[in-house]
Backbone as JSON Lines, residues from 0, in Angstrom:
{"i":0,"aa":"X","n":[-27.33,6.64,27.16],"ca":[-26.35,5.58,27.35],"c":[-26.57,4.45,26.35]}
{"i":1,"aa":"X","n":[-27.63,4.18,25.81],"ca":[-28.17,2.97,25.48],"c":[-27.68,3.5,23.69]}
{"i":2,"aa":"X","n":[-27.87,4.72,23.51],"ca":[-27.67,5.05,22.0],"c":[-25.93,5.03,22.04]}
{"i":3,"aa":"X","n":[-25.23,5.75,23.11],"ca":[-23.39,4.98,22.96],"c":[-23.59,3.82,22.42]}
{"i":4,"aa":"X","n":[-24.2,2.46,22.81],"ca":[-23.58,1.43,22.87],"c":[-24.11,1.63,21.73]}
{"i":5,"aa":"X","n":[-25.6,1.39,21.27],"ca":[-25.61,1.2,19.85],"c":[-24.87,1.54,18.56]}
{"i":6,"aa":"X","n":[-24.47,2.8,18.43],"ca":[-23.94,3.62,17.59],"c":[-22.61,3.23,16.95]}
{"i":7,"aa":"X","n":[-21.55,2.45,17.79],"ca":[-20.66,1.97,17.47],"c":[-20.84,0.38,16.36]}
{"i":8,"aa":"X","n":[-22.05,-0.29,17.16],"ca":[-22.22,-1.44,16.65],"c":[-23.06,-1.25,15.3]}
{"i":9,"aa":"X","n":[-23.49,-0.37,15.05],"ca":[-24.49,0.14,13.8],"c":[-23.66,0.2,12.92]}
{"i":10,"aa":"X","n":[-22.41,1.24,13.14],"ca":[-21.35,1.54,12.35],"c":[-20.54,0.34,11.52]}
{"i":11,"aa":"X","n":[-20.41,-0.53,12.68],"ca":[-19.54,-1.92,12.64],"c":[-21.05,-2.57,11.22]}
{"i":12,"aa":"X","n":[-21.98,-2.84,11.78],"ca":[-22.79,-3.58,10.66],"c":[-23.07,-2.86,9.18]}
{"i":13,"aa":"X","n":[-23.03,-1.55,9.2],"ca":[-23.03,-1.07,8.19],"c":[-21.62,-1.11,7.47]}
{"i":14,"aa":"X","n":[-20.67,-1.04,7.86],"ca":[-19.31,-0.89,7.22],"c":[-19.49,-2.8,6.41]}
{"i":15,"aa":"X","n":[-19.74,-3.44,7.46],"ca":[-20.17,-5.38,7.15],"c":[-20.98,-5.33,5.86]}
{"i":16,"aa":"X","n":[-21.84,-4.75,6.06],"ca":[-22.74,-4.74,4.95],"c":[-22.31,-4.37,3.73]}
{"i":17,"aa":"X","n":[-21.44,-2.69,3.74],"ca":[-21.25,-2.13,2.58],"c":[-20.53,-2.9,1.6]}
{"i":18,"aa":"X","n":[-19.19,-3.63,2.95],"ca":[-18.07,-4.38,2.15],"c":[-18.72,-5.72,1.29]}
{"i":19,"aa":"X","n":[-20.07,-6.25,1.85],"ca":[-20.62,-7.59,1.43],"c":[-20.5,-7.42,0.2]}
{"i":20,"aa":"X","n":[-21.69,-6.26,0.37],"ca":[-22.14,-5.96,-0.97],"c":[-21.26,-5.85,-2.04]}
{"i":21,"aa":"X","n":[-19.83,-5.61,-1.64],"ca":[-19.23,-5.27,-3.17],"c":[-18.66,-6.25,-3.54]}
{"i":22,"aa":"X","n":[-18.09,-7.14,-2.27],"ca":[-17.68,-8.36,-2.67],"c":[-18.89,-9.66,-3.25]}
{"i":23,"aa":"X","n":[-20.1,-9.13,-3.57],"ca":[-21.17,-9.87,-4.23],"c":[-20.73,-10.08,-5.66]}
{"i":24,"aa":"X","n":[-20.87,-11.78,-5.49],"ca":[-20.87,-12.34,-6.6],"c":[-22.01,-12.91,-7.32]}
{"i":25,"aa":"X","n":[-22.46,-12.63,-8.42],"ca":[-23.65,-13.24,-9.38],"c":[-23.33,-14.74,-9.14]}
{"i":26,"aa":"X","n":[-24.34,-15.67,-8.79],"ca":[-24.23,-17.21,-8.91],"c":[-24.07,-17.98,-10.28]}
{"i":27,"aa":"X","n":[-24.57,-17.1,-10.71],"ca":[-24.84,-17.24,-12.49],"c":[-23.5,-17.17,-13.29]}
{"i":28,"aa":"X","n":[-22.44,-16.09,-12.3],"ca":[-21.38,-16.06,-13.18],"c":[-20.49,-17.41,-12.99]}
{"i":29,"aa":"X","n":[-20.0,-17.84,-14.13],"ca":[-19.28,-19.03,-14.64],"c":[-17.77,-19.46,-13.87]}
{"i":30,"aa":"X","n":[-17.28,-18.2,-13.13],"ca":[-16.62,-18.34,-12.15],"c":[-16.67,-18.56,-10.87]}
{"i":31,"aa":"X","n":[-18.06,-18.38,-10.91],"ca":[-19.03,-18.29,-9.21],"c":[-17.93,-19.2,-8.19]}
{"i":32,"aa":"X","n":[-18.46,-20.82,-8.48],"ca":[-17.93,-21.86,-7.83],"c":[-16.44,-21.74,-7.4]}
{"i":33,"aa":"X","n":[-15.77,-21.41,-8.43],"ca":[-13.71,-21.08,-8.41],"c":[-13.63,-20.02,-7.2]}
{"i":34,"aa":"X","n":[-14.68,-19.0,-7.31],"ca":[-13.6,-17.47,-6.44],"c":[-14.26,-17.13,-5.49]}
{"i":35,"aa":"X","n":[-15.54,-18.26,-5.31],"ca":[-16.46,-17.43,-4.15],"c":[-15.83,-17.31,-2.9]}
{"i":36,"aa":"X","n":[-14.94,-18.75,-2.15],"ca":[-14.67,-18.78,-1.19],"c":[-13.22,-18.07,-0.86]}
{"i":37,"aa":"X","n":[-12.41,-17.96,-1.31],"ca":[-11.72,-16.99,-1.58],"c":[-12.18,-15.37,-1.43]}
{"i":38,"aa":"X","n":[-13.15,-15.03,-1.74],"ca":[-13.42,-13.27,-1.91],"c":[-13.97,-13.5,-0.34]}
{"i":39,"aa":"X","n":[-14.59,-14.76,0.0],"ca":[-15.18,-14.91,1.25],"c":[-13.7,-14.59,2.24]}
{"i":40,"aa":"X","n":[-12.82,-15.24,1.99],"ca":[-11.81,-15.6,2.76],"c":[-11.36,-13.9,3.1]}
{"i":41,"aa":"X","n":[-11.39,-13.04,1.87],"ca":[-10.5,-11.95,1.92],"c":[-11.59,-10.65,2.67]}
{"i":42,"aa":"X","n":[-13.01,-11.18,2.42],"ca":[-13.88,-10.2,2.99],"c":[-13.51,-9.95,4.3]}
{"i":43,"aa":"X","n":[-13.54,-11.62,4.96],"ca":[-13.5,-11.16,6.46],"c":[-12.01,-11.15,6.84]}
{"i":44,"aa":"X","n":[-10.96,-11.37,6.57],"ca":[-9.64,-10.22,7.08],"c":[-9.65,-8.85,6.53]}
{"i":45,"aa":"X","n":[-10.71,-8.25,5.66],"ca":[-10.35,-6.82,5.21],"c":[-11.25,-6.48,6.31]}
{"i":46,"aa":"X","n":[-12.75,-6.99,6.83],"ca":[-13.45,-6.16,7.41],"c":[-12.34,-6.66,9.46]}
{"i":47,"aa":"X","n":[-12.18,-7.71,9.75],"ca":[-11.88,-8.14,10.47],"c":[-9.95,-7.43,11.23]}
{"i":48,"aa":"X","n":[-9.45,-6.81,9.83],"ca":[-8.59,-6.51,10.51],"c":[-7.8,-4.85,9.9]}
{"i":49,"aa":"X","n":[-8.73,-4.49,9.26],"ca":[-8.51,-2.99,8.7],"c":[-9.98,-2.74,8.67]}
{"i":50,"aa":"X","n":[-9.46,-1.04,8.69],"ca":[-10.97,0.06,8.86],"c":[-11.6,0.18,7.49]}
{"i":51,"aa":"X","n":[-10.77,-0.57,6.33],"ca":[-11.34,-0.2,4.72],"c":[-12.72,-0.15,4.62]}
{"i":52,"aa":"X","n":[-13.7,0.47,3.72],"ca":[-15.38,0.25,3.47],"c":[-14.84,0.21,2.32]}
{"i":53,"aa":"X","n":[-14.09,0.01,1.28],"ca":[-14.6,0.3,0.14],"c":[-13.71,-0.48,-0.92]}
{"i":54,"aa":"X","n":[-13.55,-1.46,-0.9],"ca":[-13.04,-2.69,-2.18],"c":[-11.43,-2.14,-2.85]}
{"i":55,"aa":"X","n":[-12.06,-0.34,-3.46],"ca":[-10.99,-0.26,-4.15],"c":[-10.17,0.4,-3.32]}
{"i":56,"aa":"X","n":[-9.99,0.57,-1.75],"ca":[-8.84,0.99,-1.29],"c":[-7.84,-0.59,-0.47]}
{"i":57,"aa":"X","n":[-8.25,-1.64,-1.12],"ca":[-7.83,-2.75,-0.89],"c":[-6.34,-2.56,-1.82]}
{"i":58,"aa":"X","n":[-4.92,-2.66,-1.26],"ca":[-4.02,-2.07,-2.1],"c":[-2.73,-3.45,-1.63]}
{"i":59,"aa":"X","n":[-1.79,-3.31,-2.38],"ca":[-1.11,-4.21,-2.15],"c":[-0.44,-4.46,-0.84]}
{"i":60,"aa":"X","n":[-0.7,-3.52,0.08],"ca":[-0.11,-3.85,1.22],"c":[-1.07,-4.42,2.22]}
{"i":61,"aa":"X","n":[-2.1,-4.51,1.78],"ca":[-3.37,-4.94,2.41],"c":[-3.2,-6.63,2.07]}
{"i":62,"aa":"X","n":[-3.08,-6.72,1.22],"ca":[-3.43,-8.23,0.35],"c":[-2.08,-8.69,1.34]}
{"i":63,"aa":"X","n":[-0.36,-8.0,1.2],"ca":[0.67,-8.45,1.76],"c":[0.24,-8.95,3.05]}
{"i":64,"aa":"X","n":[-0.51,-8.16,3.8],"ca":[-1.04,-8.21,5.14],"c":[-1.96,-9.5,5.42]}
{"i":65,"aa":"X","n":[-2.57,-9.54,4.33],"ca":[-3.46,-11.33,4.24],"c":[-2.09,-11.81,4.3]}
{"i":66,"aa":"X","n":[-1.25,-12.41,3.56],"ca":[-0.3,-13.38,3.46],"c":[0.41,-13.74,5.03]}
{"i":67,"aa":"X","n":[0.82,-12.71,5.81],"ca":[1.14,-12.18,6.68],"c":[0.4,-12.96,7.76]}
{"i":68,"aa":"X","n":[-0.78,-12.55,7.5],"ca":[-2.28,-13.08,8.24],"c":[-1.87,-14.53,8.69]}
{"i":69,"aa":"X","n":[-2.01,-15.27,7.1],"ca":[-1.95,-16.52,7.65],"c":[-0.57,-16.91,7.82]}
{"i":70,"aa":"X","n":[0.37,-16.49,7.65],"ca":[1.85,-16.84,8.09],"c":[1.34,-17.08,9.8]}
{"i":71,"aa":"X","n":[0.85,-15.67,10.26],"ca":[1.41,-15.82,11.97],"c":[0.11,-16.82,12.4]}
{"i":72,"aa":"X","n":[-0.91,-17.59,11.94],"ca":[-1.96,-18.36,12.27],"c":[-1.29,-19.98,11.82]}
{"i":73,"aa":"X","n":[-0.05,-19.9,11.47],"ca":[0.47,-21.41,10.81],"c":[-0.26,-21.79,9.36]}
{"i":74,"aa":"X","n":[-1.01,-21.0,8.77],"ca":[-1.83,-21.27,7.6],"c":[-3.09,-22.55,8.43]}
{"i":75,"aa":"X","n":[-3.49,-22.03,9.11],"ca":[-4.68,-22.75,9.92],"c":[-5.72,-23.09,8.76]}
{"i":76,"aa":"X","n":[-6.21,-22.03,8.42],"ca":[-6.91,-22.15,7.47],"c":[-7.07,-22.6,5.78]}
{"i":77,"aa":"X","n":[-6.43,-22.05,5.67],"ca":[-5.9,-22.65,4.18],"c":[-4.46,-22.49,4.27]}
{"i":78,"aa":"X","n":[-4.08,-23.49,3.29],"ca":[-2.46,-23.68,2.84],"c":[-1.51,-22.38,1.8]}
{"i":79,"aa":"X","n":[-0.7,-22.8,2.37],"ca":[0.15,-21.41,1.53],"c":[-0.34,-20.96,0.07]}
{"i":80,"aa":"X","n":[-0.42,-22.07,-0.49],"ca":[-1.02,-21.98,-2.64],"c":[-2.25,-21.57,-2.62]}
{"i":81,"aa":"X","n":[-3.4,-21.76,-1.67],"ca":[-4.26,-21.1,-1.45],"c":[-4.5,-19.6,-1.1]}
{"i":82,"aa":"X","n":[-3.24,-19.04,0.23],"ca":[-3.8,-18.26,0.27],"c":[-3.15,-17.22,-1.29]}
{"i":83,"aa":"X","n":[-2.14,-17.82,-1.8],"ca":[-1.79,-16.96,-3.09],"c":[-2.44,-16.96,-4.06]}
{"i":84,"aa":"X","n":[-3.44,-17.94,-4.23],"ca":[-4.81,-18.16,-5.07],"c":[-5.69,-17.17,-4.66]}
{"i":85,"aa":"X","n":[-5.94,-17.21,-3.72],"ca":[-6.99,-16.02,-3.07],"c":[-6.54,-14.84,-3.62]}
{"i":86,"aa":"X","n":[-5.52,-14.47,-3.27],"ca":[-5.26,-13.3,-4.19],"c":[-5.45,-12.94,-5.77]}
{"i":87,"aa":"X","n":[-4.86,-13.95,-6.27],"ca":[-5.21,-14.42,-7.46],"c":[-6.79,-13.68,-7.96]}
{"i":88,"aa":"X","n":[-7.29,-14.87,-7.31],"ca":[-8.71,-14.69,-7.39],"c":[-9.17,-13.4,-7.35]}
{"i":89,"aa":"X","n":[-9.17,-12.5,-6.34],"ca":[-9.77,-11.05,-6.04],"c":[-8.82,-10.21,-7.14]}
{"i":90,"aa":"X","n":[-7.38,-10.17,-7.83],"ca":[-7.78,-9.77,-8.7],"c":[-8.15,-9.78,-10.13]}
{"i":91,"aa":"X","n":[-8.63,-11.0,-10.25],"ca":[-9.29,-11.16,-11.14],"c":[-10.42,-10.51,-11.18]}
{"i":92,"aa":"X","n":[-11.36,-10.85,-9.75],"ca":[-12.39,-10.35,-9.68],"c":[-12.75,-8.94,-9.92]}
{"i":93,"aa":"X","n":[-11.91,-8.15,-9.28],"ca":[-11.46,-6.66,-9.66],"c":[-11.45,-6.12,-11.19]}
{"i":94,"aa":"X","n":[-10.17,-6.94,-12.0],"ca":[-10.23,-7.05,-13.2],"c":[-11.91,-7.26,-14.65]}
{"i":95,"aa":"X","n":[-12.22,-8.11,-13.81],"ca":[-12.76,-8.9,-15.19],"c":[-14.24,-8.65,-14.8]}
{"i":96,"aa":"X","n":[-14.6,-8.42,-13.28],"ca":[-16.03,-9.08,-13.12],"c":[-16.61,-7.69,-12.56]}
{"i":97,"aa":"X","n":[-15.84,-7.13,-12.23],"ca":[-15.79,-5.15,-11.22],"c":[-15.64,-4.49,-12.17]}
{"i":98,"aa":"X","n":[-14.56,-4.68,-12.87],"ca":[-13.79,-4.16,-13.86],"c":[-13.31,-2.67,-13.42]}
{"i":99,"aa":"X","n":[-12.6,-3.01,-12.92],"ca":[-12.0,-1.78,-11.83],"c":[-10.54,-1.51,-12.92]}
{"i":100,"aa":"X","n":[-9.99,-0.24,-13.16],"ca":[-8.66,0.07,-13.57],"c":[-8.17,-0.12,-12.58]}
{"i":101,"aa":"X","n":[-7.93,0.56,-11.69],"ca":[-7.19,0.78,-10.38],"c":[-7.08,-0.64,-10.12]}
{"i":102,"aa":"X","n":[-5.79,-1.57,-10.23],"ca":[-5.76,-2.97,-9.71],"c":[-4.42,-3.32,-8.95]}
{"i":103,"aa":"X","n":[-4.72,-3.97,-7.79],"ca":[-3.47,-3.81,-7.1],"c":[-1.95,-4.85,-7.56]}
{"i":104,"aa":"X","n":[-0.6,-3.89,-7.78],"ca":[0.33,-4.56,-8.46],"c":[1.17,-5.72,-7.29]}
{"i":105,"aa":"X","n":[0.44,-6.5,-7.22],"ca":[0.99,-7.93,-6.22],"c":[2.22,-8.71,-7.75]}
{"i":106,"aa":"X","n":[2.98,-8.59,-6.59],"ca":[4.15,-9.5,-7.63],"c":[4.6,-10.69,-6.95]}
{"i":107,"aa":"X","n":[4.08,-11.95,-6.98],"ca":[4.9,-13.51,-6.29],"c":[5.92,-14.37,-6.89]}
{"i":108,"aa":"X","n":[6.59,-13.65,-8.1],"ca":[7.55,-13.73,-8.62],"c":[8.93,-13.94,-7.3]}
{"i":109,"aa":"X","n":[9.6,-14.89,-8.07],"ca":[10.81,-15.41,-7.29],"c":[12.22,-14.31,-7.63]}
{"i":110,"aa":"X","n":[11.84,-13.39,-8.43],"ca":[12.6,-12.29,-8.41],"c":[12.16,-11.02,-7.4]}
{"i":111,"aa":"X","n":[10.84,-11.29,-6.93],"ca":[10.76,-9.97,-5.34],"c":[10.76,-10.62,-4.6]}
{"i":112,"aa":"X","n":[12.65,-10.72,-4.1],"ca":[13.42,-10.66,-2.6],"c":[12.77,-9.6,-1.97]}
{"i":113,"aa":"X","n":[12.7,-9.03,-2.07],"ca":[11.84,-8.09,-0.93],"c":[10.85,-7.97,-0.03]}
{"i":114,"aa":"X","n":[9.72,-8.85,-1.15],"ca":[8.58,-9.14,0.0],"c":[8.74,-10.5,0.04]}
{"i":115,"aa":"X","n":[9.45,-11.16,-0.07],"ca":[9.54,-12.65,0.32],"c":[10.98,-12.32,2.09]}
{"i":116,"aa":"X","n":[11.17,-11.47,1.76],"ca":[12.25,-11.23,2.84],"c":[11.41,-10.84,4.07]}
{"i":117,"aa":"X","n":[10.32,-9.95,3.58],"ca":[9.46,-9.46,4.58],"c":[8.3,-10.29,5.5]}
{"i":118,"aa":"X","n":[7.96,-11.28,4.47],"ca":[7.22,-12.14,5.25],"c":[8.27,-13.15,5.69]}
């Protein structure tokens, strides 16, 4: 009985962990200060509200889903330009500092009626 309960919560800290880790930023890097709190911001709605472990299955409907996030919270937390900074930010981070190809195509252009219709 005692290994049920554990087993689930092991899972939960290891998935916490894996995601930390990738969202680890060098202090040293020159962007540190700009994107930390931000990748912070996006860690815990990716681990907090999807099953993802793994950075690069973070895809544009995920990020839509942050925006989303703080729409139905009133932007409690941070303000609208923020949370589109946040995005910003992660993919940069992806880009430049991961250097990941695979980068997700977020468009906040005032020409996509579409996802401005959706949120």
């Amino acid at each position: 009985m005692i290994n049920e309960i554990k087993l689930p919560k092991l899972k939960e800290e290891y998935r916490w962990n894996l995601l930390k880790q990738q969202f680890d930023l060098d202090p040293s890097n020159v962007m540190y200060k700009e994107i930390k709190e931000s990748l912070n911001r996006i860690l815990h709605y990716v681990y907090s509200y999807t099953d993802i472990k793994f950075i690069d299955f973070i895809d544009e409907k995920v990020l839509y889903g942050y925006i989303k996030y703080h729409i139905s919270i009133n932007f409690s937390i941070v303000d609208f330009m923020q949370v589109l900074k946040d995005i910003k930010n992660f993919i940069f981070f992806l880009e430049n500092i991961k250097n990941r190809k695979a980068i997700p195509k977020v468009d906040f252009s005032t020409s996509n009626v579409r996802l401005w219709l959706r949120l």
